[in-house]
Short mmCIF file of C-alpha atoms and ligand atoms in Angstrom, two decimals:
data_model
loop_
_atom_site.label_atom_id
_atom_site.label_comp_id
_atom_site.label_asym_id
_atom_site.label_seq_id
_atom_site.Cartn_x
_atom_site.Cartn_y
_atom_site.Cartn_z
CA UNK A 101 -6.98 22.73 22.50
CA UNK A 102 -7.30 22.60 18.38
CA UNK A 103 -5.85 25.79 18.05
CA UNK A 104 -2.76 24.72 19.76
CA UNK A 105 -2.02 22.18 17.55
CA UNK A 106 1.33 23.10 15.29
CA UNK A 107 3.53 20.86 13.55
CA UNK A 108 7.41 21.59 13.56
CA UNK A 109 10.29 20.50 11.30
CA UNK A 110 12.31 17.85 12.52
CA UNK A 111 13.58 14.66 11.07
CA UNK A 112 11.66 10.93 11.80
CA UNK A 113 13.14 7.86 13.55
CA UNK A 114 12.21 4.77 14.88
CA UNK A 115 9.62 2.12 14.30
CA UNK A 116 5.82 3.01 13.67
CA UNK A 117 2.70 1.30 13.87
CA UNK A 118 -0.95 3.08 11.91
CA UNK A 119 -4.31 2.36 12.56
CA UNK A 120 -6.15 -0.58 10.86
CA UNK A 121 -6.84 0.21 7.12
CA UNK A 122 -10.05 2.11 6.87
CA UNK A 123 -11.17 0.85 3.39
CA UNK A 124 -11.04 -2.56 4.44
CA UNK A 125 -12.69 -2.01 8.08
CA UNK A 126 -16.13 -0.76 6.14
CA UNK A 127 -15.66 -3.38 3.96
CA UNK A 128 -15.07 -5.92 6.76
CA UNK A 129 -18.19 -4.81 8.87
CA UNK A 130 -20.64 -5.39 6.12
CA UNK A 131 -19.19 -8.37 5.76
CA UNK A 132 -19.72 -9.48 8.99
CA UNK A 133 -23.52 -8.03 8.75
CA UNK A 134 -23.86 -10.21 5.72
CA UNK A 135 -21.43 -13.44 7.48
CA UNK A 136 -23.16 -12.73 11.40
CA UNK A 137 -21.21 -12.05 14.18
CA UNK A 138 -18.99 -15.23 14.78
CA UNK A 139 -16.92 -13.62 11.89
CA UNK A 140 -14.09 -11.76 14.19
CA UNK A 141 -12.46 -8.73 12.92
CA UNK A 142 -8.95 -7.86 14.62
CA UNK A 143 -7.15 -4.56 14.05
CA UNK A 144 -10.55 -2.59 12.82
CA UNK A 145 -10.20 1.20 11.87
CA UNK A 146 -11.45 3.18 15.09
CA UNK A 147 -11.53 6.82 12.87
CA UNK A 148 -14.81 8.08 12.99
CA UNK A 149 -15.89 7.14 9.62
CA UNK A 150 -15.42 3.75 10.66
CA UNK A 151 -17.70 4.09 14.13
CA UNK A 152 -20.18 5.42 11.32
CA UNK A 153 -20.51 2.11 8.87
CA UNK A 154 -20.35 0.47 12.69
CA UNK A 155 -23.52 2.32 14.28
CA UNK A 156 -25.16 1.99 10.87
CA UNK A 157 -24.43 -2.11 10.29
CA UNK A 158 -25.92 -2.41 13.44
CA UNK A 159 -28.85 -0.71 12.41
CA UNK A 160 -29.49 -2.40 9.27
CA UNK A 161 -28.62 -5.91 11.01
CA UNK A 162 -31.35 -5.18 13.47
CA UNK A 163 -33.83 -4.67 10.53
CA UNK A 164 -32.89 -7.81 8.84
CA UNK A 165 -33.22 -9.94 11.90
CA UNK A 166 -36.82 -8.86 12.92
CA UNK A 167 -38.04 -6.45 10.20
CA UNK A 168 -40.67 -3.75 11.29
CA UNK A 169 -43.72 -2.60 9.00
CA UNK A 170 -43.16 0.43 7.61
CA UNK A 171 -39.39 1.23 9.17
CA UNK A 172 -37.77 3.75 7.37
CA UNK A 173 -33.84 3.36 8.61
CA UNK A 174 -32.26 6.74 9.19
CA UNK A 175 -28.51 6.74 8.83
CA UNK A 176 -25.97 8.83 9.44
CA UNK A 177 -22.88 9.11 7.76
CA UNK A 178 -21.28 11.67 8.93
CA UNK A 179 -18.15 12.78 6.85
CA UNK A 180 -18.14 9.20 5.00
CA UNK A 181 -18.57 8.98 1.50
CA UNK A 182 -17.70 4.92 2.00
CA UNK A 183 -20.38 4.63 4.16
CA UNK A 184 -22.98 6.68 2.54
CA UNK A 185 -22.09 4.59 -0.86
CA UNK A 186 -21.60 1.00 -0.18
CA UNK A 187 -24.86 0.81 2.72
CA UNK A 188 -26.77 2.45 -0.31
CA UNK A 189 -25.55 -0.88 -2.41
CA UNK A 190 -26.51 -2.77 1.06
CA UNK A 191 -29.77 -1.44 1.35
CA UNK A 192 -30.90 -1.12 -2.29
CA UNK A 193 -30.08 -5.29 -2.32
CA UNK A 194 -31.44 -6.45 0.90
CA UNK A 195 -34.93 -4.89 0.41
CA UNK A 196 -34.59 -1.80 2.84
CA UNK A 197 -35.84 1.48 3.06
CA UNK A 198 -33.51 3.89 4.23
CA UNK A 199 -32.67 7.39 4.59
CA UNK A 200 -29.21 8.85 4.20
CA UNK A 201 -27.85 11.89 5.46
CA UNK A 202 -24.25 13.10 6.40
CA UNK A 203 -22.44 16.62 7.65
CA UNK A 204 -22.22 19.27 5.52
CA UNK A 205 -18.66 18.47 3.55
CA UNK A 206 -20.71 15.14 2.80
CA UNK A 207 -24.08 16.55 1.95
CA UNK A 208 -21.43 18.30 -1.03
CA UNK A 209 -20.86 14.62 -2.83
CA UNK A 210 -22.08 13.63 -5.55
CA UNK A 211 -24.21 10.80 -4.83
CA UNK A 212 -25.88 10.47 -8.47
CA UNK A 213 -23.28 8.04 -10.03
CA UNK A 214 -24.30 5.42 -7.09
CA UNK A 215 -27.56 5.81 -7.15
CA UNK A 216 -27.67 5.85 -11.18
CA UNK A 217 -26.46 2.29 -10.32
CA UNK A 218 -28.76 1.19 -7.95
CA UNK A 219 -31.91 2.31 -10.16
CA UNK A 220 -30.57 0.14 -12.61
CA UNK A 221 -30.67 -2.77 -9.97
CA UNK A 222 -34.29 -2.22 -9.52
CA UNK A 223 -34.04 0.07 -5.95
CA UNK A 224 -35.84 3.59 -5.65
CA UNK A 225 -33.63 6.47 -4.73
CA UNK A 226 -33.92 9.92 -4.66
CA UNK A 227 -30.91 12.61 -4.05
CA UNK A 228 -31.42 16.23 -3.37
CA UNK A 229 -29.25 17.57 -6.38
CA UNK A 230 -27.29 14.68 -6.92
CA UNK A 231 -26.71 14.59 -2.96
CA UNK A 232 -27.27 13.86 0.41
CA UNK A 233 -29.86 13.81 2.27
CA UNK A 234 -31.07 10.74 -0.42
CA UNK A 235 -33.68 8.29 0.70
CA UNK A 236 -33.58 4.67 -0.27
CA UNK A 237 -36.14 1.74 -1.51
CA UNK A 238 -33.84 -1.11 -1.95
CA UNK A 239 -35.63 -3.89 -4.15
CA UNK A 240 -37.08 -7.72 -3.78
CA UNK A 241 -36.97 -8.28 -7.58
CA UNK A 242 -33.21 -6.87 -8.94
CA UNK A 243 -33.27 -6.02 -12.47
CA UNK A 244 -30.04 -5.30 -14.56
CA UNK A 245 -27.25 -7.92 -13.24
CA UNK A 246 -24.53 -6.80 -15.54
CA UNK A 247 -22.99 -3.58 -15.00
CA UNK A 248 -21.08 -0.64 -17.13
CA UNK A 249 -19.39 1.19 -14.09
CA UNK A 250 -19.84 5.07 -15.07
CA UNK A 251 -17.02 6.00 -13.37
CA UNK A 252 -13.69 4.45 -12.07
CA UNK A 253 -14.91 4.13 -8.54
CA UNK A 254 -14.60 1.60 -5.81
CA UNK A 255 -17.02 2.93 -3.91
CA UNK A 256 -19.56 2.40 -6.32
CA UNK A 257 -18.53 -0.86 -7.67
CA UNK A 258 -18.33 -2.02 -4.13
CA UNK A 259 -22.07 -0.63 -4.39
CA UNK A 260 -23.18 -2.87 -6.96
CA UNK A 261 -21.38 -6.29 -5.46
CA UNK A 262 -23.35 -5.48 -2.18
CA UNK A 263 -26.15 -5.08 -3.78
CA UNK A 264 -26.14 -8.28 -5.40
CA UNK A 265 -24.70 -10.07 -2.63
CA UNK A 266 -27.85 -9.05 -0.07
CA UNK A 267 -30.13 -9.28 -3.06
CA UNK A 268 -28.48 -13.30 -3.50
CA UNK A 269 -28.03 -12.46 -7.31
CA UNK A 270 -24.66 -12.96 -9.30
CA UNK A 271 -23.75 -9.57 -10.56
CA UNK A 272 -21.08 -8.37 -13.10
CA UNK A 273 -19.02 -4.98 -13.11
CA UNK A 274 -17.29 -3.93 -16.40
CA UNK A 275 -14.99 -1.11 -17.01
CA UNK A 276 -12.23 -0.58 -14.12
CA UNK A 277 -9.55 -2.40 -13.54
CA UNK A 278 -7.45 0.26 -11.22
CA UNK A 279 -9.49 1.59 -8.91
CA UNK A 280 -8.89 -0.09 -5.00
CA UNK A 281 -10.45 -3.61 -5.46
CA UNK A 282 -10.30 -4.60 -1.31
CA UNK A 283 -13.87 -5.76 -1.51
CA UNK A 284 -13.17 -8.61 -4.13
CA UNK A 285 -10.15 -9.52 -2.22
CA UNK A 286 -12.35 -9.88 1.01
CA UNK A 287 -15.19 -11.58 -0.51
CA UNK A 288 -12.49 -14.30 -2.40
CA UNK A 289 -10.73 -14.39 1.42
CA UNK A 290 -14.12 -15.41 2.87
CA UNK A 291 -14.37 -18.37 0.37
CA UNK A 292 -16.82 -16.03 -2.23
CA UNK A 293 -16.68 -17.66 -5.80
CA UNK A 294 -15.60 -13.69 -7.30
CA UNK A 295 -13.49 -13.47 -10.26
CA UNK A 296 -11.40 -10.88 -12.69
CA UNK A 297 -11.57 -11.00 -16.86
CA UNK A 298 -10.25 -8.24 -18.22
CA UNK A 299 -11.79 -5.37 -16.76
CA UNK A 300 -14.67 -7.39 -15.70
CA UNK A 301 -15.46 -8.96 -12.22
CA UNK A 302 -18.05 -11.30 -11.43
CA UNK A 303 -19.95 -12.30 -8.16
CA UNK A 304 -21.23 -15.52 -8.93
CA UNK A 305 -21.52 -17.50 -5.41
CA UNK A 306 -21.61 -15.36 -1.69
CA UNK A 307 -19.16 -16.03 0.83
CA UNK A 308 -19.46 -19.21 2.62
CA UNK A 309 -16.12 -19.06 5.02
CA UNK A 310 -16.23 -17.43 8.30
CA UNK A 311 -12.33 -17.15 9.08
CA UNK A 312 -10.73 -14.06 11.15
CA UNK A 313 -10.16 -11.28 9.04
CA UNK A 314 -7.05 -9.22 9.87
CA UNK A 315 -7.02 -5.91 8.66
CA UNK A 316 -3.88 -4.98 7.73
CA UNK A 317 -2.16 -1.04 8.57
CA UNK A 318 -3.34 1.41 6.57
CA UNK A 319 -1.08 2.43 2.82
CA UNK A 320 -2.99 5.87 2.77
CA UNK A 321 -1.99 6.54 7.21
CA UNK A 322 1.55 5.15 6.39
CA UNK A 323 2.04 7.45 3.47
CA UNK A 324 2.15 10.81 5.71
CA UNK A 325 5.52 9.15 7.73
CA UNK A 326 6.67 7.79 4.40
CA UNK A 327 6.78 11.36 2.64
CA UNK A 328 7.87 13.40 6.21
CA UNK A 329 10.70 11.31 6.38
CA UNK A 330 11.32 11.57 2.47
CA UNK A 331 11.57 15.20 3.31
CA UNK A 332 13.27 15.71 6.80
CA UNK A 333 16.62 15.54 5.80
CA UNK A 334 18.47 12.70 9.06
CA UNK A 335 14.70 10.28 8.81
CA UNK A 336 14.88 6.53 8.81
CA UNK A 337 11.75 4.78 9.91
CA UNK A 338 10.20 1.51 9.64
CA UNK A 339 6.49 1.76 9.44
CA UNK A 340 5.64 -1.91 10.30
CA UNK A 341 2.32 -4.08 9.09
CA UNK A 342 1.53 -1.87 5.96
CA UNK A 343 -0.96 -3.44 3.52
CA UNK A 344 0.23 -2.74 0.07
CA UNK A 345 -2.07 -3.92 -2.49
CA UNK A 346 -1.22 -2.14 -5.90
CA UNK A 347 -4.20 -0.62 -6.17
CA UNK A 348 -3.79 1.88 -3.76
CA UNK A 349 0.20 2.04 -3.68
CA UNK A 350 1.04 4.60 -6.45
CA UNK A 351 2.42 7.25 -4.38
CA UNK A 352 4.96 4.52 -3.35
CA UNK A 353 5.71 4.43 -7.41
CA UNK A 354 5.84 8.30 -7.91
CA UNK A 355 7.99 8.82 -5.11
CA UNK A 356 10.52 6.12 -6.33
CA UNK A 357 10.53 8.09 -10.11
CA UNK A 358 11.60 11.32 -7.74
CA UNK A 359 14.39 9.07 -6.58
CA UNK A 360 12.77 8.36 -2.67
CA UNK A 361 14.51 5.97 -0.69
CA UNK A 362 12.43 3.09 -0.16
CA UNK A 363 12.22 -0.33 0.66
CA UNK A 364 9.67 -2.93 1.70
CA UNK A 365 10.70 -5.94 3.85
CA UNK A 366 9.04 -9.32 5.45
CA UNK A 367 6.57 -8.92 2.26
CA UNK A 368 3.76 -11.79 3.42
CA UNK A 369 -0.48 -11.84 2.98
CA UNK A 370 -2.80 -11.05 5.15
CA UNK A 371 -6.56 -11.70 4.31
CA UNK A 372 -6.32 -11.74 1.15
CA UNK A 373 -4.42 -8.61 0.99
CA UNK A 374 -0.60 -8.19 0.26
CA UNK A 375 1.06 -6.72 3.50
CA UNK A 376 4.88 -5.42 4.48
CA UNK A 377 7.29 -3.35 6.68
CA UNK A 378 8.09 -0.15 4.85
CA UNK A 379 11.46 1.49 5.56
CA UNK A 380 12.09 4.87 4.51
CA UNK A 381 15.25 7.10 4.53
CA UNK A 382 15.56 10.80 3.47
CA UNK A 383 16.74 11.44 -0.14
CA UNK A 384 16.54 14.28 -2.42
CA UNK A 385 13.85 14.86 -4.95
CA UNK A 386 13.52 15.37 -8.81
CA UNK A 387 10.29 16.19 -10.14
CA UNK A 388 8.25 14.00 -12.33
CA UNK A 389 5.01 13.59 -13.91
CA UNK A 390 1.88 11.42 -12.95
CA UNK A 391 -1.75 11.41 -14.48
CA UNK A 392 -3.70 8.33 -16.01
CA UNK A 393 -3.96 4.58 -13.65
CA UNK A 394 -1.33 6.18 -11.10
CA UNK A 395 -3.51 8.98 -10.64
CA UNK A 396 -6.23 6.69 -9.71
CA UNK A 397 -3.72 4.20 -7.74
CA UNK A 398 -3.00 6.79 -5.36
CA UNK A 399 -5.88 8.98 -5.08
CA UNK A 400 -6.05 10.04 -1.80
CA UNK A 401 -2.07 10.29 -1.49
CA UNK A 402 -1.92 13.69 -4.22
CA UNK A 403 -1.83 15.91 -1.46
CA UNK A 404 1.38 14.09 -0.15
CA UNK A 405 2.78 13.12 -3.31
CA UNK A 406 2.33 17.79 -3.99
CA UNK A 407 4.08 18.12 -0.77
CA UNK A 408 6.88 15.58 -1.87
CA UNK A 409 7.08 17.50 -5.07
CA UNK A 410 7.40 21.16 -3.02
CA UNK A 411 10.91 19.62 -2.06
CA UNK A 412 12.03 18.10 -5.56
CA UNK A 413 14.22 19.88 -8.46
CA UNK A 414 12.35 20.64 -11.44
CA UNK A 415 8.12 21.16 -11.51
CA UNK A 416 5.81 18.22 -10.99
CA UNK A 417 2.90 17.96 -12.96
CA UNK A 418 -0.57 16.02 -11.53
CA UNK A 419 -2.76 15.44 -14.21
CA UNK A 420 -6.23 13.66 -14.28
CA UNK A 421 -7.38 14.61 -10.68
CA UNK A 422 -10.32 16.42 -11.54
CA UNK A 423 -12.34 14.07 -9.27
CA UNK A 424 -10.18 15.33 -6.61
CA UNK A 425 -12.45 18.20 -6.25
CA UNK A 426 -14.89 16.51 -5.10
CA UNK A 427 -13.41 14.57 -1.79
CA UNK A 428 -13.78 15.01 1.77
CA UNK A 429 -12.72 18.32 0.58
CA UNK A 430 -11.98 20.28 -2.62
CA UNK A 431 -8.37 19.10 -2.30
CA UNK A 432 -7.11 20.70 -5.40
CA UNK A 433 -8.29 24.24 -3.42
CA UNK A 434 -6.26 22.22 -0.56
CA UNK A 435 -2.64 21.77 -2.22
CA UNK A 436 -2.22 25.38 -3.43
CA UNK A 437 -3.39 26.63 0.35
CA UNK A 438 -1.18 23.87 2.10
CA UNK A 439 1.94 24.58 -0.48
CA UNK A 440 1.34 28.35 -0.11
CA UNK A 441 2.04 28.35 3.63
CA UNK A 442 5.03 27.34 3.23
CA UNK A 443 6.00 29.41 0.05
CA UNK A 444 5.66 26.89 -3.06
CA UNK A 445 4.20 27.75 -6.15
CA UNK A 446 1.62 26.02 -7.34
CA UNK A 447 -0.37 26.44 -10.95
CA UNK A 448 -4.02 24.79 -11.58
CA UNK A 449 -4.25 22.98 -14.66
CA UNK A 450 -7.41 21.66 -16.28
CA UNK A 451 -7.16 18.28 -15.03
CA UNK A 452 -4.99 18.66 -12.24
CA UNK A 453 -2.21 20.46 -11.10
CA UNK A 454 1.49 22.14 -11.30
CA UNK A 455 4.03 22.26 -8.38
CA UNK A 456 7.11 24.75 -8.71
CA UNK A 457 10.04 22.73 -6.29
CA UNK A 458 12.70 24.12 -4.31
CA UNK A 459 13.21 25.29 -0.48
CA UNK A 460 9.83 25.30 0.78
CA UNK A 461 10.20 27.43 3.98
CA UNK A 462 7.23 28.29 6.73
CA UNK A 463 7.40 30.39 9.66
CA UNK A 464 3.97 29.23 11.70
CA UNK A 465 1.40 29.48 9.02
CA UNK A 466 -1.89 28.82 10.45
CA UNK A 467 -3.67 26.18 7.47
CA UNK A 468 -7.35 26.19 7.11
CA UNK A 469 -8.05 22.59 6.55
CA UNK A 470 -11.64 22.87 6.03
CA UNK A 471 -12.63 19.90 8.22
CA UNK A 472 -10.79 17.19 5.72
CA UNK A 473 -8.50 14.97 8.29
CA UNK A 474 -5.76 14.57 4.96
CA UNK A 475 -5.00 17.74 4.21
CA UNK A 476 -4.87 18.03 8.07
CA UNK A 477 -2.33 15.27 8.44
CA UNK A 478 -0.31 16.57 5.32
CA UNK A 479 0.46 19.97 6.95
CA UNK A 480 2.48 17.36 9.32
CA UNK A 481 4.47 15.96 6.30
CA UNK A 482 5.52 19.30 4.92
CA UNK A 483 6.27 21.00 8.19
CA UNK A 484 8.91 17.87 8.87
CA UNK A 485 10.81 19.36 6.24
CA UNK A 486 9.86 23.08 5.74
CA UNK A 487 9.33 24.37 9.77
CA UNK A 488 5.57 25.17 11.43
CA UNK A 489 2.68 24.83 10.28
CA UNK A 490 -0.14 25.29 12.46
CA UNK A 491 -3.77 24.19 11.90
CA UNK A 492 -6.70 25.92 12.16
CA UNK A 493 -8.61 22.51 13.76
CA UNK A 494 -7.64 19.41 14.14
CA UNK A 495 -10.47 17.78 15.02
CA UNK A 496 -10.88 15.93 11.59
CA UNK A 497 -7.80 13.81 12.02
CA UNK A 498 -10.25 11.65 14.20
CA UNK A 499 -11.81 10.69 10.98
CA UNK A 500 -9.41 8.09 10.08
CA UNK A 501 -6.20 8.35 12.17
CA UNK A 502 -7.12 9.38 16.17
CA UNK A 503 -3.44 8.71 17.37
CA UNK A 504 -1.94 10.68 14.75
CA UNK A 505 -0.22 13.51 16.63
CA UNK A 506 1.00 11.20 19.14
CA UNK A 507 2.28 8.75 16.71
CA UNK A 508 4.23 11.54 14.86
CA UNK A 509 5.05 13.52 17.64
CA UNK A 510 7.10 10.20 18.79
CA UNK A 511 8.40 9.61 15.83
CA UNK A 512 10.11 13.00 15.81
CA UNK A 513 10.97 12.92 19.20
C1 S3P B 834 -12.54 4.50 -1.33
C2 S3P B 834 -12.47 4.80 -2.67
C3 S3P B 834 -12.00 6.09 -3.16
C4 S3P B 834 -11.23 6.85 -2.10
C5 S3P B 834 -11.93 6.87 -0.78
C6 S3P B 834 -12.15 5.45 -0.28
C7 S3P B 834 -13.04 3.18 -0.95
O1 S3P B 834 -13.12 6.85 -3.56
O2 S3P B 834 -10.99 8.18 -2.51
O3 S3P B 834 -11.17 7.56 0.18
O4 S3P B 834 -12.91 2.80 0.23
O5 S3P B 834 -13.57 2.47 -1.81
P1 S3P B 834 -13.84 6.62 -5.00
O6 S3P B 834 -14.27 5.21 -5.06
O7 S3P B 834 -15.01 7.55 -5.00
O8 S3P B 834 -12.81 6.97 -6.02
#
């Protein structure tokens, strides 16, 4: 059946719904581990990365109600770096041992920055190479309480608040300010005493409030309609429920320097989390220039934002995407394989990367996607406006967005 799978040009219409917002659903389910189940969740991720945090809360939950002598938890990950990261932070906090492992684009993470962390907080954890499979000996007497994040993660400051929040310790995180910050928003939501200084955040009291969560529709799922229809010359779509919190919606800010028609509506909050109907028309392009805090505001979107600069006048320049390398994916490797397909130019850069706009143009390409569900869904975005694409699996799209190629084959329809 994978093999069959090929995307076609063809302009987008209509109204769209996307899945529940992934980052938030892990977030939301150790929440719940740490809140107990009377805390409802509606609109929860179903990707597979999500079913992973899921299967493993469970587990951990289980240990913390009756704990065994001796248990060593083994969890699986799978292809999630979210879940491999932030149950480390759970486990290292509430006093578990634990063994992580995950499939083999996982097992090629780095999983040293996290755990770096985590020593710090007094928990025992050893990586093979810096990696997975990593074994855990979380800690009943937490040691440094005030952080220097090493790198401008989420995942690992998300880490270190979980950590202190199973461990009942205040903990403070200096040194990031841009990266996604859902799990502060969700802790305040659920009545949390967490605050921002500066570049610092503070944990001080747990969360005390067990009121619905509602996860809004996911930025990063809603950005593959919002740059298809960018490029399919005829699209207008309404991608309804979006969350937008700034942190994570810079490829709505690049796309508006290339001149992108777009508009938000019926702006409200949801959870904590700013939320809105995005509307998006076809426009032409111009090419711009993006590195720095945008970089990290739309991290996961510089795939899309390469195929939105395939179409624009001029060459784009990505700069400061280095850690791009090291996703689900090498998705720098990614762009120049998805752009060549359908005949765009691309030129690595130290940092980042240089895309040559004009008439992309494909003929039925077949894309290897190695197993990463965005560059999968991408391929969709740039066939819209450049003709077929097909993939070599697409398996991975399960990951994060399982009604994908029905939701966009509708929308094209
Ligand atoms: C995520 C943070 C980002 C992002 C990933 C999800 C999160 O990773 O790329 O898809 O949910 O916190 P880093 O924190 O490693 O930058």
């Amino acid at each position: 059946v994978d093999a069959l799978v090929t995307f076609a040009r063809g302009r987008l219409r209509g109204t769209i719904a996307v899945p529940g917002d992934k980052s938030i659903s892990h977030r939301a389910l150790i929440l719940q581990a740490f809140l107990g189940e009377t805390l409802t969740i509606n609109n929860l991720n179903a990707g597979r990365d999500v079913r992973a945090t899921a299967a493993a809360v469970r587990q951990i939950s289980a240990e913390r109600r009756e704990p065994k002598v001796n248990k060593t938890l083994a969890i699986d990950c799978m292809n999630s770096g979210s879940t491999a990261r932030m149950l480390m932070g759970v486990c290292a906090g509430a006093n578990l041992s634990a063994a992580f492992d995950g499939d083999a684009s996982l097992r090629a993470r780095p999983m040293e920055p996290v755990a770096a962390q985590l020593r710090a907080f007094g928990a025992r954890i050893n990586c093979t190479d810096g990696r997975l499979p990593a074994t855990v000996l979380g800690t009943a007497t937490p040691q440094t309480r005030a952080f220097i994040l090493i790198e401008p993660s989420a995942q690992v400051k998300s880490a270190i608040l979980f950590a202190g929040l199973f461990a009942g310790v205040p903990v403070a995180i200096h040194g990031d300010r841009s990266s996604r910050d859902h799990t502060e928003r969700l802790l305040g939501h659920l009545g949390a005493q967490i605050v921002w200084n500066g570049r610092t955040v503070t944990l001080d009291r747990p969360p005390a409030r067990i009121v619905p969560i509602a996860v809004p529709g996911d930025f990063s799922a809603a950005c593959f309609f919002i740059v298809a229809a960018t490029v399919a010359p005829g699209s207008d779509v309404r991608i309804e429920g979006v969350g937008v919190n700034p942190t994570r919606t810079g490829l709505l800010d690049a796309l508006r320097s290339m001149g992108a028609d777009i508009t938000l509506h019926e702006e409200r909050e949801q959870s904590g989390e700013p939320v809105a109907d995005i509307v998006v028309r076809h426009a032409p392009l111009r090419a711009t220039s993006i590195g720095g805090e945008l970089a990290l505001r739309s991290i996961d979107e510089i795939p899309l934002i390469a195929v939105a600069a395939a179409f624009a006048e001029g060459t784009t320049k990505i700069n400061g995407v280095r850690e791009l390398q090291n996703k689900e994916s090498d998705r720098l490797a990614a762009i120049v394989r998805l752009l060549d397909a359908a005949g765009v130019s691309t030129e690595r850069l130290p940092n980042g990367i240089a895309i040559v706009g004009g008439r992309p143009h494909s003929q039925g390409a077949t894309l290897v996607t190695h197993g990463d569900h965005r560059t999968a869904m991408a391929a969709a975005a740039l066939a819209a406006g450049a003709g077929p694409i097909a993939l070599d699996s697409a398996d991975s799209i399960d990951v994060s967005f399982p009604q994908f190629l029905a939701t966009f084959a509708q929308a094209q329809s």
